[in-house]
XYZ file of C-alpha atoms in Angstrom:
352
model
C 43.211 72.206 -21.156
C 41.819 70.219 -24.298
C 42.610 71.918 -27.878
C 40.092 72.580 -30.396
C 42.350 70.734 -33.006
C 42.027 67.512 -30.679
C 38.433 68.084 -30.742
C 38.351 68.066 -33.925
C 40.023 64.663 -34.599
C 38.392 63.072 -31.567
C 35.039 63.791 -33.664
C 37.193 62.666 -36.590
C 37.494 59.311 -35.191
C 34.402 58.457 -33.569
C 35.876 58.841 -30.165
C 33.691 61.575 -29.617
C 30.077 62.705 -30.881
C 29.203 66.100 -32.276
C 27.082 66.722 -29.247
C 29.860 66.023 -26.549
C 32.281 67.993 -28.505
C 29.837 70.831 -27.845
C 29.025 70.268 -24.165
C 33.078 69.789 -23.883
C 33.259 72.994 -25.225
C 30.890 74.616 -23.202
C 31.940 72.970 -20.238
C 35.433 74.971 -20.570
C 33.833 78.411 -21.020
C 32.062 78.174 -17.955
C 34.931 76.751 -15.710
C 37.182 79.351 -17.383
C 34.306 82.295 -16.698
C 34.426 80.781 -12.770
C 37.937 80.473 -12.251
C 39.244 83.482 -10.008
C 41.176 85.741 -12.250
C 45.115 86.481 -11.672
C 45.256 89.611 -9.942
C 45.631 92.496 -12.134
C 48.228 94.461 -10.213
C 51.116 92.026 -9.357
C 54.075 92.533 -10.522
C 55.150 89.967 -12.227
C 59.093 88.966 -12.552
C 60.401 86.032 -13.823
C 63.402 85.540 -11.296
C 63.227 82.066 -10.241
C 61.748 78.921 -12.258
C 62.523 76.643 -9.739
C 64.990 75.495 -7.300
C 67.914 74.711 -9.973
C 67.982 78.631 -10.764
C 69.144 78.626 -7.476
C 71.411 75.718 -7.323
C 73.137 76.748 -10.519
C 73.452 80.372 -9.172
C 74.900 79.298 -6.234
C 77.353 76.959 -8.471
C 78.359 80.207 -10.658
C 79.522 82.070 -7.288
C 81.601 78.788 -6.120
C 83.382 78.905 -9.657
C 83.204 82.231 -10.611
C 84.692 83.466 -6.841
C 87.409 80.471 -7.327
C 88.420 81.581 -11.112
C 88.883 85.142 -9.509
C 91.268 83.712 -6.697
C 92.967 81.960 -8.926
C 93.277 84.227 -11.840
C 94.128 87.348 -9.637
C 98.271 86.991 -9.312
C 97.984 87.008 -12.785
C 96.991 90.791 -12.739
C 93.218 92.746 -12.125
C 93.114 93.519 -15.609
C 93.901 89.800 -16.443
C 91.278 88.339 -13.341
C 88.642 90.893 -14.625
C 88.986 89.714 -18.441
C 88.760 86.151 -17.508
C 85.913 86.991 -15.615
C 84.176 88.868 -18.549
C 84.709 85.794 -20.923
C 83.832 82.725 -18.603
C 80.395 85.304 -18.138
C 79.871 85.451 -21.720
C 80.733 81.878 -22.512
C 78.698 80.271 -19.328
C 75.484 82.788 -20.677
C 75.602 80.676 -23.956
C 74.164 77.786 -21.879
C 72.323 78.385 -19.185
C 70.773 81.951 -20.796
C 70.636 80.843 -24.973
C 70.263 77.226 -24.323
C 68.293 76.581 -20.813
C 67.170 79.917 -20.506
C 67.389 79.951 -16.691
C 66.201 83.177 -14.875
C 68.528 83.605 -11.906
C 71.756 81.991 -13.066
C 70.946 84.739 -16.246
C 70.881 87.817 -13.763
C 74.317 86.665 -12.324
C 76.286 86.550 -15.155
C 74.757 89.890 -16.852
C 75.475 91.630 -13.853
C 79.023 89.953 -13.356
C 80.082 90.367 -16.965
C 78.924 93.982 -16.682
C 81.182 94.546 -13.151
C 84.134 92.686 -15.042
C 83.878 94.499 -18.281
C 83.596 98.111 -16.678
C 86.590 97.063 -13.708
C 89.216 95.242 -16.802
C 88.287 98.797 -18.525
C 89.372 100.870 -16.100
C 92.355 99.111 -14.909
C 92.985 98.691 -18.825
C 92.705 102.381 -19.331
C 94.786 103.487 -16.365
C 97.745 101.243 -17.720
C 97.856 102.648 -20.903
C 98.075 106.155 -19.713
C 100.041 105.462 -16.768
C 97.372 106.067 -13.758
C 96.568 104.188 -11.015
C 93.206 103.782 -10.609
C 89.986 101.634 -9.278
C 87.420 100.978 -11.048
C 85.354 102.863 -8.314
C 82.354 105.353 -9.002
C 82.911 107.628 -6.261
C 86.357 108.196 -7.507
C 84.888 109.686 -10.615
C 84.286 112.726 -8.819
C 87.051 115.562 -8.256
C 89.079 113.535 -9.567
C 91.524 114.398 -12.838
C 91.349 110.711 -14.294
C 87.669 110.669 -14.925
C 88.059 110.612 -18.682
C 89.038 107.182 -18.170
C 85.594 106.517 -15.908
C 84.167 107.602 -18.883
C 85.915 105.438 -21.401
C 85.570 102.612 -19.647
C 81.799 103.146 -19.033
C 81.052 103.900 -22.810
C 83.015 100.396 -23.145
C 80.779 98.589 -20.749
C 77.814 100.320 -22.700
C 78.824 99.094 -25.768
C 79.596 95.390 -24.612
C 76.009 95.198 -22.520
C 74.274 95.968 -25.890
C 76.320 93.136 -27.510
C 75.377 91.001 -24.823
C 71.744 92.104 -25.152
C 71.017 91.674 -28.684
C 72.923 87.989 -28.293
C 71.142 86.677 -25.329
C 67.985 89.474 -24.569
C 68.211 89.005 -20.666
C 65.848 92.158 -19.319
C 68.092 93.499 -16.847
C 70.971 94.108 -19.328
C 68.732 97.468 -20.237
C 69.351 98.828 -16.885
C 73.022 97.755 -16.712
C 73.863 99.550 -19.859
C 71.976 102.695 -18.274
C 73.963 102.420 -15.381
C 77.006 102.751 -17.919
C 75.492 105.547 -19.746
C 74.895 107.800 -16.333
C 78.448 107.158 -15.158
C 79.719 108.299 -18.761
C 77.754 111.285 -18.604
C 78.908 112.621 -14.835
C 81.873 111.440 -15.437
C 82.893 113.453 -18.521
C 80.575 116.612 -16.951
C 83.386 115.940 -13.997
C 86.080 115.815 -16.569
C 85.023 119.480 -18.614
C 83.192 120.968 -15.154
C 84.603 118.897 -11.852
C 83.634 122.576 -9.616
C 80.331 122.123 -11.178
C 79.398 118.518 -10.371
C 81.082 119.063 -6.677
C 78.800 121.637 -6.114
C 75.847 120.323 -7.977
C 76.145 116.397 -7.842
C 73.312 116.009 -5.611
C 70.890 117.462 -8.428
C 72.769 116.220 -10.902
C 71.715 112.296 -10.148
C 68.560 113.310 -9.231
C 68.325 114.378 -12.803
C 69.908 111.559 -14.406
C 67.594 109.209 -12.026
C 64.403 111.131 -12.775
C 65.553 110.900 -17.140
C 66.584 106.616 -16.186
C 62.346 106.620 -14.858
C 61.126 108.451 -17.675
C 63.020 105.385 -19.251
C 61.070 103.028 -17.353
C 58.150 104.635 -18.019
C 57.957 104.571 -21.941
C 58.671 100.525 -21.745
C 55.915 100.094 -18.970
C 53.347 102.591 -20.962
C 54.326 100.270 -23.725
C 52.830 97.194 -22.221
C 50.306 98.161 -20.269
C 49.284 94.610 -19.584
C 52.593 93.645 -18.745
C 52.496 90.560 -20.720
C 55.845 91.209 -23.003
C 59.421 91.287 -22.243
C 59.181 95.458 -22.047
C 57.708 95.048 -18.068
C 60.723 93.230 -17.051
C 63.164 95.638 -18.479
C 60.691 98.496 -17.021
C 61.496 96.883 -13.517
C 64.707 97.024 -13.339
C 64.873 100.373 -15.145
C 62.625 101.049 -11.786
C 65.146 99.626 -9.251
C 67.970 101.458 -10.659
C 65.988 104.941 -10.895
C 64.626 104.802 -7.698
C 67.927 105.155 -5.585
C 68.915 107.821 -8.026
C 66.112 109.741 -7.149
C 65.924 109.259 -3.252
C 69.236 109.200 -2.371
C 69.814 112.786 -3.795
C 66.180 113.780 -2.291
C 66.866 112.834 0.769
C 70.325 113.500 1.389
C 70.250 116.910 0.349
C 67.046 117.525 3.187
C 69.124 116.224 5.800
C 72.473 117.659 5.204
C 73.572 119.578 7.936
C 70.426 119.671 10.065
C 69.230 117.021 13.015
C 67.567 114.570 11.322
C 64.982 114.433 14.160
C 63.875 118.280 12.642
C 63.760 117.401 8.859
C 62.199 113.757 9.839
C 58.668 115.020 8.660
C 59.833 116.465 5.610
C 61.538 112.979 4.831
C 58.352 111.443 5.940
C 55.802 113.369 3.469
C 58.711 112.810 0.722
C 58.584 108.929 1.464
C 54.780 109.421 1.226
C 54.651 111.406 -2.166
C 57.052 108.058 -3.338
C 54.311 105.882 -1.741
C 51.633 107.638 -4.462
C 54.006 107.850 -7.238
C 54.722 104.317 -6.348
C 51.007 102.838 -6.324
C 50.007 105.217 -8.922
C 51.991 103.364 -11.374
C 51.792 99.910 -10.104
C 55.787 99.703 -8.921
C 56.882 98.833 -6.150
C 60.602 100.045 -6.272
C 60.368 103.743 -5.184
C 59.063 102.434 -2.306
C 61.334 100.197 -1.019
C 63.967 102.387 -1.831
C 62.526 105.086 0.804
C 62.127 102.833 3.386
C 65.449 102.506 4.654
C 64.978 106.723 5.041
C 61.130 106.389 6.130
C 63.140 103.943 8.955
C 65.750 106.453 10.078
C 63.056 109.392 9.559
C 60.893 107.638 11.984
C 63.494 106.834 14.405
C 64.318 109.994 15.021
C 61.015 110.994 15.792
C 60.657 108.282 18.651
C 63.661 109.391 20.206
C 62.126 112.681 19.837
C 59.490 112.039 22.060
C 60.715 109.751 24.620
C 60.976 106.246 22.761
C 64.864 105.965 23.077
C 65.321 102.624 24.795
C 62.360 100.931 21.755
C 62.818 103.213 18.705
C 64.223 100.027 16.752
C 60.951 98.003 17.401
C 58.597 100.714 17.288
C 60.586 101.840 14.023
C 60.347 98.387 12.594
C 56.773 97.697 13.546
C 55.823 101.206 11.937
C 57.176 100.265 8.819
C 55.893 96.912 8.345
C 51.930 98.263 9.574
C 52.673 100.475 6.378
C 53.848 98.056 4.206
C 51.630 95.196 5.424
C 48.125 97.685 5.072
C 49.149 99.191 1.613
C 49.554 95.597 0.283
C 46.293 94.858 1.550
C 44.632 97.714 0.322
C 47.093 98.205 -2.888
C 43.953 97.732 -5.628
C 41.453 99.822 -3.522
C 44.109 102.664 -2.928
C 45.046 102.687 -6.706
C 41.540 102.524 -7.563
C 40.731 105.991 -5.999
C 43.753 107.670 -6.602
C 43.777 106.592 -10.886
C 39.895 108.443 -10.084
C 42.178 111.777 -9.599
C 43.867 111.424 -12.491
C 42.543 112.779 -15.981
C 40.717 109.951 -17.461
C 43.052 109.328 -20.809
C 45.752 109.289 -18.601
C 44.610 106.767 -16.444
C 43.664 104.642 -19.069
C 47.549 104.501 -20.065
C 48.810 103.774 -17.233
C 49.800 99.582 -16.679
C 47.107 97.459 -15.658
C 44.148 100.632 -15.744
C 41.716 99.670 -13.595
C 39.436 101.815 -14.061
C 36.165 101.228 -15.125
C 34.855 102.065 -19.143
């Protein structure tokens, strides 16, 4: 589109007359008004800006994989330290200078995992304890404080990474490290409590992450700034932390076919929340459990030989129907909410 300054210069230099410039402005306004508006309820996420992102990410995987293989003989602590430093240095070029989305995400994930793993091995070596950087080892372990220290160091370094590179997924990585630190600290203080109440604890932590994601979402209702990308990754982190313990608690010690209706009811509730906040992450996380529940129901009514295709067909149809009717369904749900709340949500599509 020709800018106003170009039109002014064209009139000044005699390329266009005043009337011609006015006609061009009028034509531009008419074309903008007639243009098909971009769907308001799409989740904009800058993941791949071009095939070069995929090409570079493949190169990064090959390079860092080979580097890990060559440095592993020097010790796991050294290997992870080298990978963390390498990820930072590569981000200086591909993130800070080239602004490539997918490589930036891959390098941040590698950096966070490498820092956590290196810190775990290093603290274990200092304390004379052989540990593995496996989050599941935190629970019921006498070495929980090692994981707390590693998680806090990861949180600090990912914060520095964000201030340097501003990659949106970094906030989710730091939040995950903080969640590990909190659960690890509780496990160190009261290991019996964590073993008994692990699922509710993870659920509460997930709800806290969800609240943080909603804070970013509500601060950018039109999803026009970096906050919407930060919120997306936080929702993606919160979803399994909410869905997994919830479904696991329902199905614990019971036949899946008997609790399938309850699982499907939870999935439906998650779907309603996903539509209202205009985020699909929670719905995607619940698909696995919904598929398992549907499969159990199909087996129960005698469709054992066709359980897998029937389950895939039912879930696929549901996803496609919901995607096709996402906006009208969302409009109907928002009308059921108080007006002041509906207008604060992302993409408030209610009429004023």
